[in-house]
CSV table of C-alpha atoms in Angstrom, one decimal:
chain,number,residue,atom,x,y,z
A,1,UNK,CA,175.3,52.3,72.3
A,2,UNK,CA,175.4,48.9,74.0
A,3,UNK,CA,174.5,45.9,71.8
A,4,UNK,CA,173.9,42.4,73.1
A,5,UNK,CA,174.5,39.2,71.2
A,6,UNK,CA,172.5,36.2,72.2
A,7,UNK,CA,172.2,32.9,70.6
A,8,UNK,CA,169.4,30.4,69.7
A,9,UNK,CA,171.4,27.9,67.7
A,10,UNK,CA,172.7,25.0,69.9
A,11,UNK,CA,170.3,22.0,70.4
A,12,UNK,CA,169.5,20.1,73.5
A,13,UNK,CA,171.0,16.7,74.1
A,14,UNK,CA,167.9,14.6,74.1
A,15,UNK,CA,165.6,16.9,72.0
A,16,UNK,CA,167.3,17.7,68.8
A,17,UNK,CA,164.3,19.8,67.7
A,18,UNK,CA,164.7,22.1,70.7
A,19,UNK,CA,167.2,24.9,71.2
A,20,UNK,CA,169.0,25.4,74.4
A,21,UNK,CA,167.7,28.9,74.7
A,22,UNK,CA,164.2,27.5,74.7
A,23,UNK,CA,164.7,25.5,77.9
A,24,UNK,CA,162.4,26.6,80.6
A,25,UNK,CA,164.0,27.9,83.8
A,26,UNK,CA,161.5,29.2,86.4
A,27,UNK,CA,158.7,29.0,83.9
A,28,UNK,CA,160.6,31.3,81.4
A,29,UNK,CA,162.8,30.3,78.5
A,30,UNK,CA,166.5,30.7,79.1
A,31,UNK,CA,166.8,33.3,76.3
A,32,UNK,CA,164.2,35.3,78.1
A,33,UNK,CA,166.5,35.4,81.2
A,34,UNK,CA,169.4,36.4,79.1
A,35,UNK,CA,167.3,39.2,77.4
A,36,UNK,CA,166.4,40.5,80.8
A,37,UNK,CA,170.0,40.7,81.8
A,38,UNK,CA,171.0,42.4,78.6
A,39,UNK,CA,168.4,45.0,79.1
A,40,UNK,CA,169.5,45.5,82.7
A,41,UNK,CA,173.0,46.1,81.4
A,42,UNK,CA,171.7,49.0,79.3
A,43,UNK,CA,171.7,47.2,75.9
A,44,UNK,CA,169.2,48.9,73.5
A,45,UNK,CA,169.9,46.7,70.5
A,46,UNK,CA,169.5,43.0,71.0
A,47,UNK,CA,170.9,40.8,68.2
A,48,UNK,CA,169.9,37.2,68.3
A,49,UNK,CA,171.8,34.6,66.3
A,50,UNK,CA,169.1,32.1,65.3
A,51,UNK,CA,168.6,28.9,63.4
A,52,UNK,CA,166.1,29.5,60.7
A,53,UNK,CA,163.9,26.7,62.0
A,54,UNK,CA,163.2,28.8,65.1
A,55,UNK,CA,160.5,31.2,64.2
A,56,UNK,CA,158.6,32.6,67.2
A,57,UNK,CA,160.5,35.5,68.7
A,58,UNK,CA,157.5,37.8,69.2
A,59,UNK,CA,157.6,37.5,73.0
A,60,UNK,CA,161.2,38.6,73.0
A,61,UNK,CA,160.5,41.5,70.7
A,62,UNK,CA,157.6,42.7,72.7
A,63,UNK,CA,159.6,42.6,76.0
A,64,UNK,CA,162.4,44.6,74.4
A,65,UNK,CA,160.2,47.1,72.8
A,66,UNK,CA,158.4,47.8,76.1
A,67,UNK,CA,161.7,49.4,77.3
A,68,UNK,CA,162.7,51.0,74.1
A,69,UNK,CA,165.1,48.3,72.7
A,70,UNK,CA,165.1,46.7,69.4
A,71,UNK,CA,165.6,43.0,68.5
A,72,UNK,CA,167.4,41.9,65.3
A,73,UNK,CA,167.8,38.3,64.2
A,74,UNK,CA,170.8,37.2,62.2
A,75,UNK,CA,171.9,33.9,60.7
A,76,UNK,CA,175.6,34.4,60.3
A,77,UNK,CA,178.6,36.5,61.3
A,78,UNK,CA,178.5,38.7,58.3
A,79,UNK,CA,175.0,39.8,59.3
A,80,UNK,CA,176.3,41.2,62.6
A,81,UNK,CA,178.9,43.5,61.1
A,82,UNK,CA,176.4,46.3,60.1
A,83,UNK,CA,174.6,46.2,63.4
A,84,UNK,CA,177.6,47.1,65.5
A,85,UNK,CA,179.6,50.3,65.0
A,86,UNK,CA,183.2,50.8,66.2
A,87,UNK,CA,181.9,53.2,68.9
A,88,UNK,CA,179.5,50.6,70.3
A,89,UNK,CA,180.0,48.2,73.1
A,90,UNK,CA,179.1,44.5,72.7
A,91,UNK,CA,177.8,42.2,75.4
A,92,UNK,CA,178.0,38.5,74.5
A,93,UNK,CA,176.2,35.8,76.4
A,94,UNK,CA,176.9,32.2,75.4
A,95,UNK,CA,174.2,29.9,74.1
A,96,UNK,CA,172.8,27.9,77.0
A,97,UNK,CA,174.4,30.1,79.7
A,98,UNK,CA,172.2,30.4,82.9
A,99,UNK,CA,173.9,32.8,85.2
A,100,UNK,CA,173.0,34.7,88.4
A,101,UNK,CA,171.8,38.2,87.3
A,102,UNK,CA,173.7,39.8,90.3
A,103,UNK,CA,176.9,38.2,89.0
A,104,UNK,CA,176.3,39.1,85.4
A,105,UNK,CA,175.6,42.8,86.3
A,106,UNK,CA,178.6,42.9,88.6
A,107,UNK,CA,181.1,41.4,86.1
A,108,UNK,CA,179.9,43.0,82.9
A,109,UNK,CA,178.4,46.3,83.7
A,110,UNK,CA,181.6,48.4,83.7
A,111,UNK,CA,184.9,46.9,82.7
A,112,UNK,CA,185.5,45.4,79.3
A,113,UNK,CA,186.9,41.9,79.1
A,114,UNK,CA,186.5,38.2,78.4
A,115,UNK,CA,185.3,36.4,81.6
A,116,UNK,CA,187.2,33.2,82.3
A,117,UNK,CA,187.5,30.3,84.9
A,118,UNK,CA,190.5,28.3,85.9
A,119,UNK,CA,191.0,25.6,83.3
A,120,UNK,CA,190.1,22.5,85.5
A,121,UNK,CA,186.8,24.0,86.8
A,122,UNK,CA,185.9,25.6,83.5
A,123,UNK,CA,186.3,22.5,81.4
A,124,UNK,CA,184.5,20.3,83.9
A,125,UNK,CA,181.5,22.6,83.7
A,126,UNK,CA,181.5,22.4,79.9
A,127,UNK,CA,183.1,25.7,79.0
A,128,UNK,CA,185.4,26.3,76.0
A,129,UNK,CA,189.2,26.3,76.5
A,130,UNK,CA,191.0,29.6,75.9
A,131,UNK,CA,194.5,28.5,76.7
A,132,UNK,CA,196.4,26.1,78.9
A,133,UNK,CA,195.3,27.9,82.1
A,134,UNK,CA,191.9,29.3,81.4
A,135,UNK,CA,188.5,28.5,80.1
A,136,UNK,CA,186.0,30.9,78.6
A,137,UNK,CA,183.1,31.6,81.1
A,138,UNK,CA,180.6,32.3,78.4
A,139,UNK,CA,180.3,36.1,78.7
A,140,UNK,CA,182.2,39.0,77.3
A,141,UNK,CA,182.1,42.8,77.2
A,142,UNK,CA,183.9,43.9,74.0
A,143,UNK,CA,184.7,47.0,72.1
A,144,UNK,CA,182.5,47.2,69.0
A,145,UNK,CA,185.5,47.7,66.7
A,146,UNK,CA,186.2,43.9,66.9
A,147,UNK,CA,183.0,43.0,65.1
A,148,UNK,CA,184.2,44.3,61.7
A,149,UNK,CA,186.9,41.6,61.7
A,150,UNK,CA,184.2,39.0,61.5
A,151,UNK,CA,183.9,39.9,57.8
A,152,UNK,CA,187.4,38.3,57.1
A,153,UNK,CA,186.3,35.0,58.6
A,154,UNK,CA,184.3,32.1,57.0
A,155,UNK,CA,180.6,32.5,57.6
A,156,UNK,CA,180.1,29.0,59.0
A,157,UNK,CA,182.3,29.8,62.0
A,158,UNK,CA,180.6,30.0,65.4
A,159,UNK,CA,180.1,33.8,65.9
A,160,UNK,CA,180.5,33.9,69.7
A,161,UNK,CA,183.5,31.6,69.6
A,162,UNK,CA,185.1,33.7,66.8
A,163,UNK,CA,184.5,36.9,68.8
A,164,UNK,CA,186.2,35.4,71.8
A,165,UNK,CA,189.3,34.4,69.8
A,166,UNK,CA,189.4,37.8,68.2
A,167,UNK,CA,189.2,39.5,71.5
A,168,UNK,CA,192.0,37.4,73.0
A,169,UNK,CA,194.2,38.2,69.9
A,170,UNK,CA,193.4,41.9,70.2
A,171,UNK,CA,194.5,42.0,73.8
A,172,UNK,CA,191.1,42.4,75.5
A,173,UNK,CA,191.7,41.6,79.1
A,174,UNK,CA,190.9,38.2,80.4
A,175,UNK,CA,188.9,38.8,83.6
A,176,UNK,CA,188.6,35.9,86.1
A,177,UNK,CA,185.1,35.1,87.2
A,178,UNK,CA,184.8,33.8,90.8
A,179,UNK,CA,185.1,30.0,90.6
A,180,UNK,CA,182.7,29.7,93.6
A,181,UNK,CA,179.9,30.7,91.2
A,182,UNK,CA,180.3,27.3,89.6
A,183,UNK,CA,180.2,25.5,92.9
A,184,UNK,CA,177.1,27.4,94.1
A,185,UNK,CA,175.2,26.7,90.8
A,186,UNK,CA,175.1,30.5,90.0
A,187,UNK,CA,176.8,30.1,86.7
A,188,UNK,CA,176.3,27.2,84.4
A,189,UNK,CA,175.8,25.9,80.9
A,190,UNK,CA,172.6,24.0,80.3
A,191,UNK,CA,172.5,21.2,77.8
A,192,UNK,CA,169.2,19.4,78.6
A,193,UNK,CA,165.9,19.8,80.4
A,194,UNK,CA,167.4,17.9,83.4
A,195,UNK,CA,170.1,20.6,83.7
A,196,UNK,CA,167.3,23.2,83.6
A,197,UNK,CA,165.5,21.4,86.5
A,198,UNK,CA,168.7,21.4,88.5
A,199,UNK,CA,169.3,25.0,87.7
A,200,UNK,CA,165.8,25.8,89.0
A,201,UNK,CA,166.3,24.0,92.3
A,202,UNK,CA,169.6,25.6,93.0
A,203,UNK,CA,168.3,29.0,92.0
A,204,UNK,CA,165.4,28.7,94.5
A,205,UNK,CA,167.7,27.5,97.3
A,206,UNK,CA,170.1,30.4,96.7
A,207,UNK,CA,167.2,32.9,97.3
A,208,UNK,CA,165.3,31.1,100.1
A,209,UNK,CA,167.2,30.8,103.4
A,210,UNK,CA,167.5,27.3,105.0
A,211,UNK,CA,169.2,28.3,108.2
A,212,UNK,CA,167.8,29.1,111.6
A,213,UNK,CA,164.4,30.8,111.4
A,214,UNK,CA,162.8,31.7,114.7
A,215,UNK,CA,159.2,31.9,113.4
A,216,UNK,CA,157.8,28.4,112.8
A,217,UNK,CA,155.3,29.8,110.2
A,218,UNK,CA,158.1,31.5,108.3
A,219,UNK,CA,160.1,28.3,108.5
A,220,UNK,CA,157.3,26.3,107.0
A,221,UNK,CA,156.8,28.9,104.2
A,222,UNK,CA,160.5,28.6,103.4
A,223,UNK,CA,160.4,24.9,103.4
A,224,UNK,CA,157.4,24.8,101.2
A,225,UNK,CA,159.0,27.2,98.6
A,226,UNK,CA,162.3,25.2,98.7
A,227,UNK,CA,160.5,22.0,98.2
A,228,UNK,CA,157.7,22.9,95.7
A,229,UNK,CA,159.0,26.3,94.3
A,230,UNK,CA,161.1,24.8,91.5
A,231,UNK,CA,158.1,22.7,90.3
A,232,UNK,CA,155.7,25.6,90.5
A,233,UNK,CA,157.9,27.9,88.7
A,234,UNK,CA,158.8,25.4,86.0
A,235,UNK,CA,155.1,24.9,85.4
A,236,UNK,CA,154.6,28.6,84.9
A,237,UNK,CA,152.7,29.1,88.1
A,238,UNK,CA,153.0,32.8,88.9
A,239,UNK,CA,153.1,34.1,92.4
A,240,UNK,CA,149.9,36.1,91.8
A,241,UNK,CA,148.0,32.9,91.3
A,242,UNK,CA,149.2,31.5,94.7
A,243,UNK,CA,148.3,34.9,96.2
A,244,UNK,CA,144.7,34.4,95.0
A,245,UNK,CA,144.8,31.2,97.0
A,246,UNK,CA,145.7,33.2,100.1
A,247,UNK,CA,142.9,35.6,99.4
A,248,UNK,CA,140.4,32.7,99.1
A,249,UNK,CA,141.5,31.2,102.4
A,250,UNK,CA,141.1,34.6,104.0
A,251,UNK,CA,137.5,34.8,102.7
A,252,UNK,CA,136.7,31.3,103.9
A,253,UNK,CA,138.1,32.2,107.3
A,254,UNK,CA,135.9,35.3,107.5
A,255,UNK,CA,132.9,33.3,106.4
A,256,UNK,CA,133.5,30.7,109.0
A,257,UNK,CA,133.8,33.3,111.7
A,258,UNK,CA,130.6,35.0,110.5
A,259,UNK,CA,128.8,31.7,110.8
A,260,UNK,CA,130.1,31.1,114.3
A,261,UNK,CA,132.9,28.7,113.6
A,262,UNK,CA,135.6,31.0,115.0
A,263,UNK,CA,138.3,28.4,115.6
A,264,UNK,CA,138.0,27.2,112.0
A,265,UNK,CA,138.1,30.8,110.8
A,266,UNK,CA,141.2,31.6,112.8
A,267,UNK,CA,143.1,28.6,111.5
A,268,UNK,CA,142.1,29.4,107.9
A,269,UNK,CA,143.3,33.0,108.3
A,270,UNK,CA,146.6,31.7,109.8
A,271,UNK,CA,147.0,29.4,106.8
A,272,UNK,CA,146.3,32.3,104.5
A,273,UNK,CA,149.0,34.3,106.2
A,274,UNK,CA,151.4,31.3,105.6
A,275,UNK,CA,150.5,31.1,101.9
A,276,UNK,CA,151.0,34.8,101.6
A,277,UNK,CA,154.5,34.5,103.0
A,278,UNK,CA,155.3,31.8,100.4
A,279,UNK,CA,153.8,34.0,97.7
A,280,UNK,CA,156.1,36.8,98.7
A,281,UNK,CA,159.2,34.5,98.6
A,282,UNK,CA,158.2,33.3,95.1
A,283,UNK,CA,157.8,36.9,93.9
A,284,UNK,CA,161.2,37.8,95.3
A,285,UNK,CA,162.7,34.9,93.3
A,286,UNK,CA,161.1,36.2,90.1
A,287,UNK,CA,162.4,39.7,90.8
A,288,UNK,CA,165.9,38.4,91.5
A,289,UNK,CA,165.8,36.8,88.0
A,290,UNK,CA,165.1,40.3,86.4
A,291,UNK,CA,162.0,38.9,84.7
A,292,UNK,CA,158.8,40.9,84.6
A,293,UNK,CA,157.8,42.3,88.0
A,294,UNK,CA,155.6,40.0,90.0
A,295,UNK,CA,152.7,41.1,92.2
A,296,UNK,CA,154.2,42.1,95.4
A,297,UNK,CA,152.7,40.4,98.5
A,298,UNK,CA,154.6,41.8,101.4
A,299,UNK,CA,153.5,40.0,104.6
A,300,UNK,CA,155.6,42.5,106.6
A,301,UNK,CA,153.7,45.5,105.1
A,302,UNK,CA,150.1,46.4,104.4
A,303,UNK,CA,149.1,42.8,103.8
A,304,UNK,CA,150.3,42.0,107.3
A,305,UNK,CA,148.1,44.7,108.7
A,306,UNK,CA,145.2,43.2,106.7
A,307,UNK,CA,145.6,39.8,108.3
A,308,UNK,CA,145.8,41.4,111.8
A,309,UNK,CA,142.5,43.2,111.0
A,310,UNK,CA,140.9,39.8,110.1
A,311,UNK,CA,142.2,38.2,113.3
A,312,UNK,CA,140.8,41.2,115.4
A,313,UNK,CA,137.4,41.0,113.6
A,314,UNK,CA,137.1,37.2,114.2
A,315,UNK,CA,138.1,37.6,117.8
A,316,UNK,CA,135.6,40.5,118.3
A,317,UNK,CA,132.8,38.4,116.8
A,318,UNK,CA,133.6,35.5,119.1
A,319,UNK,CA,133.8,37.8,122.2
A,320,UNK,CA,130.5,39.5,121.3
A,321,UNK,CA,129.0,36.0,121.0
A,322,UNK,CA,126.8,36.8,118.0
A,323,UNK,CA,128.0,36.8,114.4
A,324,UNK,CA,124.9,38.5,113.3
A,325,UNK,CA,125.5,41.6,115.4
A,326,UNK,CA,125.6,44.9,113.4
A,327,UNK,CA,128.9,46.8,113.1
A,328,UNK,CA,127.0,49.8,114.2
A,329,UNK,CA,125.8,48.3,117.5
A,330,UNK,CA,127.1,50.0,120.5
A,331,UNK,CA,128.0,46.6,122.1
A,332,UNK,CA,130.5,45.7,119.3
A,333,UNK,CA,133.0,48.4,120.1
A,334,UNK,CA,134.0,47.0,123.5
A,335,UNK,CA,134.5,43.6,122.0
A,336,UNK,CA,137.3,45.0,119.8
A,337,UNK,CA,139.3,46.4,122.7
A,338,UNK,CA,141.1,43.2,123.9
A,339,UNK,CA,141.9,41.9,120.4
A,340,UNK,CA,143.2,45.3,119.3
A,341,UNK,CA,145.5,45.4,122.4
A,342,UNK,CA,146.6,41.8,121.8
A,343,UNK,CA,147.6,42.2,118.2
A,344,UNK,CA,149.2,45.6,118.8
A,345,UNK,CA,151.5,44.0,121.4
A,346,UNK,CA,152.2,41.1,119.0
A,347,UNK,CA,153.5,43.7,116.5
A,348,UNK,CA,155.3,45.8,119.2
A,349,UNK,CA,157.2,43.3,121.3
A,350,UNK,CA,159.5,41.8,118.6
A,351,UNK,CA,160.6,45.2,117.6
A,352,UNK,CA,161.2,46.3,121.2
A,353,UNK,CA,163.2,43.2,121.8
A,354,UNK,CA,165.3,43.6,118.7
A,355,UNK,CA,166.1,47.3,119.5
A,356,UNK,CA,166.7,47.2,123.3
A,357,UNK,CA,168.2,43.7,123.8
A,358,UNK,CA,169.8,42.6,120.6
A,359,UNK,CA,170.1,38.8,120.8
A,360,UNK,CA,169.3,38.5,124.5
A,361,UNK,CA,165.6,38.1,123.8
A,362,UNK,CA,164.6,35.7,121.0
A,363,UNK,CA,161.0,36.9,120.7
A,364,UNK,CA,160.6,37.2,116.9
A,365,UNK,CA,158.4,34.0,117.1
A,366,UNK,CA,155.7,36.2,118.8
A,367,UNK,CA,155.2,37.9,115.4
A,368,UNK,CA,154.3,34.5,113.9
A,369,UNK,CA,150.6,34.7,113.0
A,370,UNK,CA,150.4,30.9,112.4
A,371,UNK,CA,151.1,30.4,116.2
A,372,UNK,CA,148.7,33.2,117.1
A,373,UNK,CA,146.0,31.5,115.0
A,374,UNK,CA,146.3,28.1,116.6
A,375,UNK,CA,146.6,29.5,120.2
A,376,UNK,CA,143.5,31.5,119.7
A,377,UNK,CA,141.7,28.7,118.0
A,378,UNK,CA,142.4,26.4,121.0
A,379,UNK,CA,141.3,29.1,123.4
A,380,UNK,CA,138.0,29.6,121.4
A,381,UNK,CA,137.2,25.9,121.9
A,382,UNK,CA,138.5,25.2,125.4
A,383,UNK,CA,138.3,28.5,127.4
A,384,UNK,CA,136.1,31.5,128.0
A,385,UNK,CA,137.3,33.3,124.9
A,386,UNK,CA,137.1,36.9,126.1
A,387,UNK,CA,138.9,36.2,129.3
A,388,UNK,CA,141.5,34.2,127.4
A,389,UNK,CA,142.3,37.0,125.1
A,390,UNK,CA,142.5,39.5,127.9
A,391,UNK,CA,144.9,37.3,129.9
A,392,UNK,CA,147.1,36.7,126.8
A,393,UNK,CA,147.2,40.5,126.3
A,394,UNK,CA,148.1,41.1,129.9
A,395,UNK,CA,150.9,38.4,129.7
A,396,UNK,CA,152.3,40.1,126.7
A,397,UNK,CA,152.1,43.5,128.3
A,398,UNK,CA,154.2,42.1,131.2
A,399,UNK,CA,156.7,40.7,128.6
A,400,UNK,CA,156.9,44.1,127.0
A,401,UNK,CA,157.6,45.8,130.3
A,402,UNK,CA,160.2,43.1,131.2
A,403,UNK,CA,162.0,43.6,127.8
A,404,UNK,CA,162.0,47.4,128.3
A,405,UNK,CA,163.3,47.1,131.9
A,406,UNK,CA,166.1,44.8,131.0
A,407,UNK,CA,167.5,46.8,128.1
A,408,UNK,CA,171.2,46.5,127.3
A,409,UNK,CA,172.9,48.8,129.9
A,410,UNK,CA,175.9,49.2,127.6
A,411,UNK,CA,173.7,50.8,124.9
A,412,UNK,CA,174.7,54.6,124.5
A,413,UNK,CA,170.9,55.3,124.3
A,414,UNK,CA,168.8,53.9,127.1
A,415,UNK,CA,165.6,52.1,126.0
A,416,UNK,CA,163.3,54.7,127.5
A,417,UNK,CA,164.5,58.2,126.4
A,418,UNK,CA,162.8,61.2,125.0
A,419,UNK,CA,165.4,61.3,122.2
A,420,UNK,CA,167.2,64.3,123.6
């Protein structure tokens, strides 16, 4: 069996009454992040070294019990001995350690060892010295037989530190952890709430790209999450709540279209699409942290089709010219034709360009529904809307034919083949 040893003992710098493990990172206590990592590593017994003044561990117990694990609390090294047998494996995460789950799983899942950093980088980051060349990285994967040796040590010794020394003396391998983890902020010791805020900012930026993004709406969503995401997550705002905001914007957009304010409705649905993209980014950040699954708002899946259906509906109402027309009226069906063709092409062209021309055609921006919303809103105000939608669809059809006709001649499979 794998056993995890976590700690809730060390105090924060400016709040002596608060433990390091209680610092909030992404709206979750640090000890909760460590618990999620321990469970992902296959630990079915979680031992938490606690200060007796810390009482409420019910959320941790409930989270562990949901996946069939047990949580035990201890107050000293002697209490750990009966909980770990010689046949067990012990995973140790240092008090205050906030580390990338991907790195933790990669470094601790298989091989046993004491993780370490070069001495200069490790000491500068606040980690404990092992010897003249190496600093302890705050995580270990040890054989359970070492735990019995804690019975020979004074009870007031730090349990994780004692285990690290016993492991080094017993010849457990010292395994270097990539020093770039420290530079990237993916592995750090927290000592204050300010450290937790910085960890949140770096964590969000690690998972939300800041490079070239062809779609302006996607760029705005990324910028919003990189700017506001740490604050929202620290406040405990879950992605599902922001997703509710996207749903409300959609309803307002449909309502505006029903009342004849098509341009306003289109803009509102475009903004709802933007908020839904931001929601999905925040949900991905939560999933990357291995905390409880967030509601999945995928703007490139069914939800994207939902937004396209709203755009088509608003456009058809505008073309029909009467928001009070019945869905069953024979005249409503022709009004759907041009919007359906338009949004079908908006979905098709970026895929065609990516598959037939590689980087020759930078047409991914066509899939940006924020652009589509504003273009159609302007057309609704300034142009005969039905004719404008038809002309835009014809222009996109011409683009699709051009993309297909100018496929990469070096491709072993011509763009137009029957697959034989």
